[in-house]
């Protein structure tokens, strides 16, 4: 530590700066917005010289119809939904990624984009334990498919118990289906 370059304590609450692919996506999105704004301004000047108003022509313009897939891809890119859309695709391809046996007993529930955690619900504690042992391998496989660092960890949820039913035919103080004879 010198007088010219004193070290500042790092703020633990500070969010990590985007880097790598995330930084490139942000820069690309900003460049596209600037280019679109320049193009819109030039189009407005051109229309003002012609007397204003939109006119039909042989050339393509922003009013032309586009294919549904292209419109959806454009919307995903403009809104910055690339990662959630990719993870959603993984959830749809879950059996191909983890195998049919594991897919029959473990189902992905949601993905936390901020924490980069995939939450998976299992139908028994045995399968939950199995998935916990396979988690590092699955994280590596998912990151290979989605891009490095997309999934940091897999959170495994144990199965829930049967739903508690309340109603007119329940005995007061009943704790559920397990107290039938006792």
PDB file of C-alpha atoms in Angstrom:
ATOM      1  CA  UNK A   1       0.000   0.000   0.000  1.00  0.00           C
ATOM      2  CA  UNK A   2       1.535   3.336  -1.092  1.00  0.00           C
ATOM      3  CA  UNK A   3       0.435   6.930  -0.599  1.00  0.00           C
ATOM      4  CA  UNK A   4      -0.187   7.295  -4.318  1.00  0.00           C
ATOM      5  CA  UNK A   5      -2.335   4.176  -4.663  1.00  0.00           C
ATOM      6  CA  UNK A   6      -4.196   3.499  -1.416  1.00  0.00           C
ATOM      7  CA  UNK A   7      -6.251   0.326  -1.450  1.00  0.00           C
ATOM      8  CA  UNK A   8      -9.942   0.802  -0.929  1.00  0.00           C
ATOM      9  CA  UNK A   9     -11.897  -1.810   0.996  1.00  0.00           C
ATOM     10  CA  UNK A  10     -14.171  -3.748  -1.332  1.00  0.00           C
ATOM     11  CA  UNK A  11     -17.897  -3.307  -0.835  1.00  0.00           C
ATOM     12  CA  UNK A  12     -19.404  -6.772  -0.204  1.00  0.00           C
ATOM     13  CA  UNK A  13     -22.879  -5.558  -1.279  1.00  0.00           C
ATOM     14  CA  UNK A  14     -21.660  -4.382  -4.681  1.00  0.00           C
ATOM     15  CA  UNK A  15     -23.057  -6.448  -7.563  1.00  0.00           C
ATOM     16  CA  UNK A  16     -20.444  -8.164  -9.760  1.00  0.00           C
ATOM     17  CA  UNK A  17     -19.555  -6.235 -12.899  1.00  0.00           C
ATOM     18  CA  UNK A  18     -20.620  -7.931 -16.128  1.00  0.00           C
ATOM     19  CA  UNK A  19     -17.768  -9.588 -17.943  1.00  0.00           C
ATOM     20  CA  UNK A  20     -17.141 -11.779 -20.929  1.00  0.00           C
ATOM     21  CA  UNK A  21     -20.261 -12.817 -22.800  1.00  0.00           C
ATOM     22  CA  UNK A  22     -22.565 -10.682 -20.619  1.00  0.00           C
ATOM     23  CA  UNK A  23     -20.532  -7.556 -21.337  1.00  0.00           C
ATOM     24  CA  UNK A  24     -20.508  -8.329 -25.053  1.00  0.00           C
ATOM     25  CA  UNK A  25     -24.306  -8.750 -25.056  1.00  0.00           C
ATOM     26  CA  UNK A  26     -24.789  -5.407 -23.307  1.00  0.00           C
ATOM     27  CA  UNK A  27     -22.456  -3.661 -25.772  1.00  0.00           C
ATOM     28  CA  UNK A  28     -24.160  -5.278 -28.773  1.00  0.00           C
ATOM     29  CA  UNK A  29     -27.613  -4.302 -27.508  1.00  0.00           C
ATOM     30  CA  UNK A  30     -26.483  -0.687 -26.975  1.00  0.00           C
ATOM     31  CA  UNK A  31     -24.928  -0.520 -30.454  1.00  0.00           C
ATOM     32  CA  UNK A  32     -28.106  -1.874 -32.045  1.00  0.00           C
ATOM     33  CA  UNK A  33     -30.248   0.692 -30.213  1.00  0.00           C
ATOM     34  CA  UNK A  34     -27.955   3.529 -31.320  1.00  0.00           C
ATOM     35  CA  UNK A  35     -28.001   2.318 -34.929  1.00  0.00           C
ATOM     36  CA  UNK A  36     -31.777   2.007 -34.854  1.00  0.00           C
ATOM     37  CA  UNK A  37     -32.081   5.548 -33.432  1.00  0.00           C
ATOM     38  CA  UNK A  38     -29.801   6.935 -36.166  1.00  0.00           C
ATOM     39  CA  UNK A  39     -31.804   5.110 -38.819  1.00  0.00           C
ATOM     40  CA  UNK A  40     -35.116   6.405 -37.437  1.00  0.00           C
ATOM     41  CA  UNK A  41     -33.815   9.982 -37.392  1.00  0.00           C
ATOM     42  CA  UNK A  42     -32.588   9.702 -41.001  1.00  0.00           C
ATOM     43  CA  UNK A  43     -35.943   8.224 -42.074  1.00  0.00           C
ATOM     44  CA  UNK A  44     -37.839  11.089 -40.419  1.00  0.00           C
ATOM     45  CA  UNK A  45     -35.652  13.692 -42.179  1.00  0.00           C
ATOM     46  CA  UNK A  46     -36.215  11.958 -45.492  1.00  0.00           C
ATOM     47  CA  UNK A  47     -39.981  11.874 -44.971  1.00  0.00           C
ATOM     48  CA  UNK A  48     -40.027  15.554 -43.956  1.00  0.00           C
ATOM     49  CA  UNK A  49     -38.304  16.491 -47.240  1.00  0.00           C
ATOM     50  CA  UNK A  50     -40.881  14.493 -49.227  1.00  0.00           C
ATOM     51  CA  UNK A  51     -43.799  16.121 -47.503  1.00  0.00           C
ATOM     52  CA  UNK A  52     -44.204  13.725 -44.559  1.00  0.00           C
ATOM     53  CA  UNK A  53     -46.451  10.708 -44.192  1.00  0.00           C
ATOM     54  CA  UNK A  54     -45.678   7.038 -44.713  1.00  0.00           C
ATOM     55  CA  UNK A  55     -45.768   5.765 -48.239  1.00  0.00           C
ATOM     56  CA  UNK A  56     -45.752   2.304 -49.660  1.00  0.00           C
ATOM     57  CA  UNK A  57     -42.895   1.238 -51.838  1.00  0.00           C
ATOM     58  CA  UNK A  58     -41.099  -1.697 -53.319  1.00  0.00           C
ATOM     59  CA  UNK A  59     -38.401  -1.670 -50.654  1.00  0.00           C
ATOM     60  CA  UNK A  60     -38.694  -3.225 -47.220  1.00  0.00           C
ATOM     61  CA  UNK A  61     -39.418  -0.976 -44.269  1.00  0.00           C
ATOM     62  CA  UNK A  62     -40.374  -1.336 -40.604  1.00  0.00           C
ATOM     63  CA  UNK A  63     -44.054  -1.846 -41.433  1.00  0.00           C
ATOM     64  CA  UNK A  64     -43.534  -5.052 -43.403  1.00  0.00           C
ATOM     65  CA  UNK A  65     -44.738  -8.292 -41.828  1.00  0.00           C
ATOM     66  CA  UNK A  66     -42.127 -10.644 -40.445  1.00  0.00           C
ATOM     67  CA  UNK A  67     -42.099 -14.344 -39.602  1.00  0.00           C
ATOM     68  CA  UNK A  68     -43.170 -15.281 -36.085  1.00  0.00           C
ATOM     69  CA  UNK A  69     -39.821 -16.905 -35.252  1.00  0.00           C
ATOM     70  CA  UNK A  70     -37.920 -13.804 -36.376  1.00  0.00           C
ATOM     71  CA  UNK A  71     -40.244 -11.566 -34.352  1.00  0.00           C
ATOM     72  CA  UNK A  72     -39.773 -13.673 -31.227  1.00  0.00           C
ATOM     73  CA  UNK A  73     -35.974 -13.757 -31.660  1.00  0.00           C
ATOM     74  CA  UNK A  74     -35.954  -9.978 -32.112  1.00  0.00           C
ATOM     75  CA  UNK A  75     -38.062  -9.510 -28.961  1.00  0.00           C
ATOM     76  CA  UNK A  76     -35.804 -11.825 -26.922  1.00  0.00           C
ATOM     77  CA  UNK A  77     -32.707  -9.935 -28.071  1.00  0.00           C
ATOM     78  CA  UNK A  78     -34.191  -6.463 -27.527  1.00  0.00           C
ATOM     79  CA  UNK A  79     -35.392  -7.284 -24.016  1.00  0.00           C
ATOM     80  CA  UNK A  80     -32.222  -9.116 -22.952  1.00  0.00           C
ATOM     81  CA  UNK A  81     -33.986 -12.421 -22.322  1.00  0.00           C
ATOM     82  CA  UNK A  82     -31.307 -14.618 -23.909  1.00  0.00           C
ATOM     83  CA  UNK A  83     -30.319 -16.447 -20.701  1.00  0.00           C
ATOM     84  CA  UNK A  84     -33.851 -17.100 -19.379  1.00  0.00           C
ATOM     85  CA  UNK A  85     -34.923 -18.321 -22.820  1.00  0.00           C
ATOM     86  CA  UNK A  86     -31.921 -20.653 -23.040  1.00  0.00           C
ATOM     87  CA  UNK A  87     -32.610 -22.051 -19.563  1.00  0.00           C
ATOM     88  CA  UNK A  88     -36.265 -22.529 -20.527  1.00  0.00           C
ATOM     89  CA  UNK A  89     -35.069 -24.565 -23.488  1.00  0.00           C
ATOM     90  CA  UNK A  90     -33.008 -26.701 -21.130  1.00  0.00           C
ATOM     91  CA  UNK A  91     -36.082 -27.334 -19.006  1.00  0.00           C
ATOM     92  CA  UNK A  92     -37.871 -28.523 -22.130  1.00  0.00           C
ATOM     93  CA  UNK A  93     -34.951 -30.822 -23.024  1.00  0.00           C
ATOM     94  CA  UNK A  94     -34.423 -32.050 -19.439  1.00  0.00           C
ATOM     95  CA  UNK A  95     -34.789 -35.786 -20.307  1.00  0.00           C
ATOM     96  CA  UNK A  96     -32.122 -35.557 -23.034  1.00  0.00           C
ATOM     97  CA  UNK A  97     -29.720 -33.726 -20.714  1.00  0.00           C
ATOM     98  CA  UNK A  98     -30.006 -35.841 -17.543  1.00  0.00           C
ATOM     99  CA  UNK A  99     -31.273 -39.115 -18.973  1.00  0.00           C
ATOM    100  CA  UNK A 100     -34.721 -40.720 -18.845  1.00  0.00           C
ATOM    101  CA  UNK A 101     -34.346 -42.378 -15.405  1.00  0.00           C
ATOM    102  CA  UNK A 102     -33.394 -39.196 -13.597  1.00  0.00           C
ATOM    103  CA  UNK A 103     -35.903 -37.124 -15.595  1.00  0.00           C
ATOM    104  CA  UNK A 104     -38.759 -39.414 -14.469  1.00  0.00           C
ATOM    105  CA  UNK A 105     -37.997 -38.653 -10.810  1.00  0.00           C
ATOM    106  CA  UNK A 106     -36.492 -35.124 -10.815  1.00  0.00           C
ATOM    107  CA  UNK A 107     -38.151 -32.114 -12.443  1.00  0.00           C
ATOM    108  CA  UNK A 108     -36.646 -28.612 -12.820  1.00  0.00           C
ATOM    109  CA  UNK A 109     -38.857 -26.038 -11.075  1.00  0.00           C
ATOM    110  CA  UNK A 110     -37.297 -22.644 -11.775  1.00  0.00           C
ATOM    111  CA  UNK A 111     -34.102 -20.734 -12.464  1.00  0.00           C
ATOM    112  CA  UNK A 112     -32.914 -17.745 -10.445  1.00  0.00           C
ATOM    113  CA  UNK A 113     -31.051 -15.551 -12.924  1.00  0.00           C
ATOM    114  CA  UNK A 114     -29.493 -13.305 -10.261  1.00  0.00           C
ATOM    115  CA  UNK A 115     -28.060 -16.177  -8.203  1.00  0.00           C
ATOM    116  CA  UNK A 116     -27.677 -18.467 -11.256  1.00  0.00           C
ATOM    117  CA  UNK A 117     -29.263 -21.370  -9.379  1.00  0.00           C
ATOM    118  CA  UNK A 118     -31.417 -24.073 -10.956  1.00  0.00           C
ATOM    119  CA  UNK A 119     -34.007 -25.486  -8.516  1.00  0.00           C
ATOM    120  CA  UNK A 120     -34.970 -29.140  -9.043  1.00  0.00           C
ATOM    121  CA  UNK A 121     -37.768 -31.040  -7.207  1.00  0.00           C
ATOM    122  CA  UNK A 122     -37.376 -34.802  -6.700  1.00  0.00           C
ATOM    123  CA  UNK A 123     -40.157 -37.284  -5.950  1.00  0.00           C
ATOM    124  CA  UNK A 124     -38.207 -39.220  -3.289  1.00  0.00           C
ATOM    125  CA  UNK A 125     -35.310 -38.629  -0.937  1.00  0.00           C
ATOM    126  CA  UNK A 126     -33.310 -41.385  -2.655  1.00  0.00           C
ATOM    127  CA  UNK A 127     -33.503 -39.562  -6.009  1.00  0.00           C
ATOM    128  CA  UNK A 128     -32.737 -36.243  -4.293  1.00  0.00           C
ATOM    129  CA  UNK A 129     -29.566 -37.784  -2.839  1.00  0.00           C
ATOM    130  CA  UNK A 130     -28.650 -39.212  -6.242  1.00  0.00           C
ATOM    131  CA  UNK A 131     -29.124 -35.800  -7.864  1.00  0.00           C
ATOM    132  CA  UNK A 132     -26.991 -34.114  -5.191  1.00  0.00           C
ATOM    133  CA  UNK A 133     -24.152 -36.506  -6.038  1.00  0.00           C
ATOM    134  CA  UNK A 134     -24.562 -35.805  -9.764  1.00  0.00           C
ATOM    135  CA  UNK A 135     -24.955 -32.016  -9.358  1.00  0.00           C
ATOM    136  CA  UNK A 136     -21.344 -31.019 -10.229  1.00  0.00           C
ATOM    137  CA  UNK A 137     -21.475 -33.102 -13.408  1.00  0.00           C
ATOM    138  CA  UNK A 138     -24.871 -31.648 -14.358  1.00  0.00           C
ATOM    139  CA  UNK A 139     -23.683 -28.078 -13.718  1.00  0.00           C
ATOM    140  CA  UNK A 140     -20.723 -28.682 -16.043  1.00  0.00           C
ATOM    141  CA  UNK A 141     -22.997 -30.205 -18.705  1.00  0.00           C
ATOM    142  CA  UNK A 142     -25.506 -27.330 -18.459  1.00  0.00           C
ATOM    143  CA  UNK A 143     -22.764 -24.711 -18.675  1.00  0.00           C
ATOM    144  CA  UNK A 144     -21.321 -26.480 -21.697  1.00  0.00           C
ATOM    145  CA  UNK A 145     -24.735 -26.233 -23.360  1.00  0.00           C
ATOM    146  CA  UNK A 146     -25.725 -22.722 -22.196  1.00  0.00           C
ATOM    147  CA  UNK A 147     -22.423 -20.909 -21.849  1.00  0.00           C
ATOM    148  CA  UNK A 148     -19.842 -20.760 -19.080  1.00  0.00           C
ATOM    149  CA  UNK A 149     -21.198 -19.542 -15.736  1.00  0.00           C
ATOM    150  CA  UNK A 150     -24.888 -19.665 -16.618  1.00  0.00           C
ATOM    151  CA  UNK A 151     -25.637 -22.176 -13.846  1.00  0.00           C
ATOM    152  CA  UNK A 152     -23.531 -21.935 -10.682  1.00  0.00           C
ATOM    153  CA  UNK A 153     -25.301 -24.616  -8.656  1.00  0.00           C
ATOM    154  CA  UNK A 154     -28.287 -26.923  -8.556  1.00  0.00           C
ATOM    155  CA  UNK A 155     -30.537 -26.659  -5.515  1.00  0.00           C
ATOM    156  CA  UNK A 156     -32.264 -29.987  -4.865  1.00  0.00           C
ATOM    157  CA  UNK A 157     -35.635 -29.959  -3.113  1.00  0.00           C
ATOM    158  CA  UNK A 158     -36.846 -33.024  -1.231  1.00  0.00           C
ATOM    159  CA  UNK A 159     -40.334 -34.293  -1.906  1.00  0.00           C
ATOM    160  CA  UNK A 160     -43.163 -32.589  -0.078  1.00  0.00           C
ATOM    161  CA  UNK A 161     -45.593 -34.513   2.102  1.00  0.00           C
ATOM    162  CA  UNK A 162     -49.211 -35.116   1.156  1.00  0.00           C
ATOM    163  CA  UNK A 163     -51.392 -32.038   1.039  1.00  0.00           C
ATOM    164  CA  UNK A 164     -53.226 -31.297   4.255  1.00  0.00           C
ATOM    165  CA  UNK A 165     -56.927 -31.243   3.670  1.00  0.00           C
ATOM    166  CA  UNK A 166     -59.239 -29.187   5.771  1.00  0.00           C
ATOM    167  CA  UNK A 167     -62.975 -29.594   5.608  1.00  0.00           C
ATOM    168  CA  UNK A 168     -66.178 -30.418   7.424  1.00  0.00           C
ATOM    169  CA  UNK A 169     -65.346 -34.133   7.836  1.00  0.00           C
ATOM    170  CA  UNK A 170     -62.021 -33.625   9.615  1.00  0.00           C
ATOM    171  CA  UNK A 171     -61.706 -34.247  13.325  1.00  0.00           C
ATOM    172  CA  UNK A 172     -60.576 -31.236  15.379  1.00  0.00           C
ATOM    173  CA  UNK A 173     -56.867 -31.554  16.229  1.00  0.00           C
ATOM    174  CA  UNK A 174     -56.226 -34.030  13.418  1.00  0.00           C
ATOM    175  CA  UNK A 175     -52.687 -33.930  12.082  1.00  0.00           C
ATOM    176  CA  UNK A 176     -53.488 -35.441   8.703  1.00  0.00           C
ATOM    177  CA  UNK A 177     -53.706 -38.819   7.021  1.00  0.00           C
ATOM    178  CA  UNK A 178     -51.163 -40.460   9.365  1.00  0.00           C
ATOM    179  CA  UNK A 179     -53.299 -40.300  12.505  1.00  0.00           C
ATOM    180  CA  UNK A 180     -56.082 -42.644  11.349  1.00  0.00           C
ATOM    181  CA  UNK A 181     -55.776 -45.254  14.141  1.00  0.00           C
ATOM    182  CA  UNK A 182     -54.058 -43.451  16.878  1.00  0.00           C
TER     183      UNK A 182
END
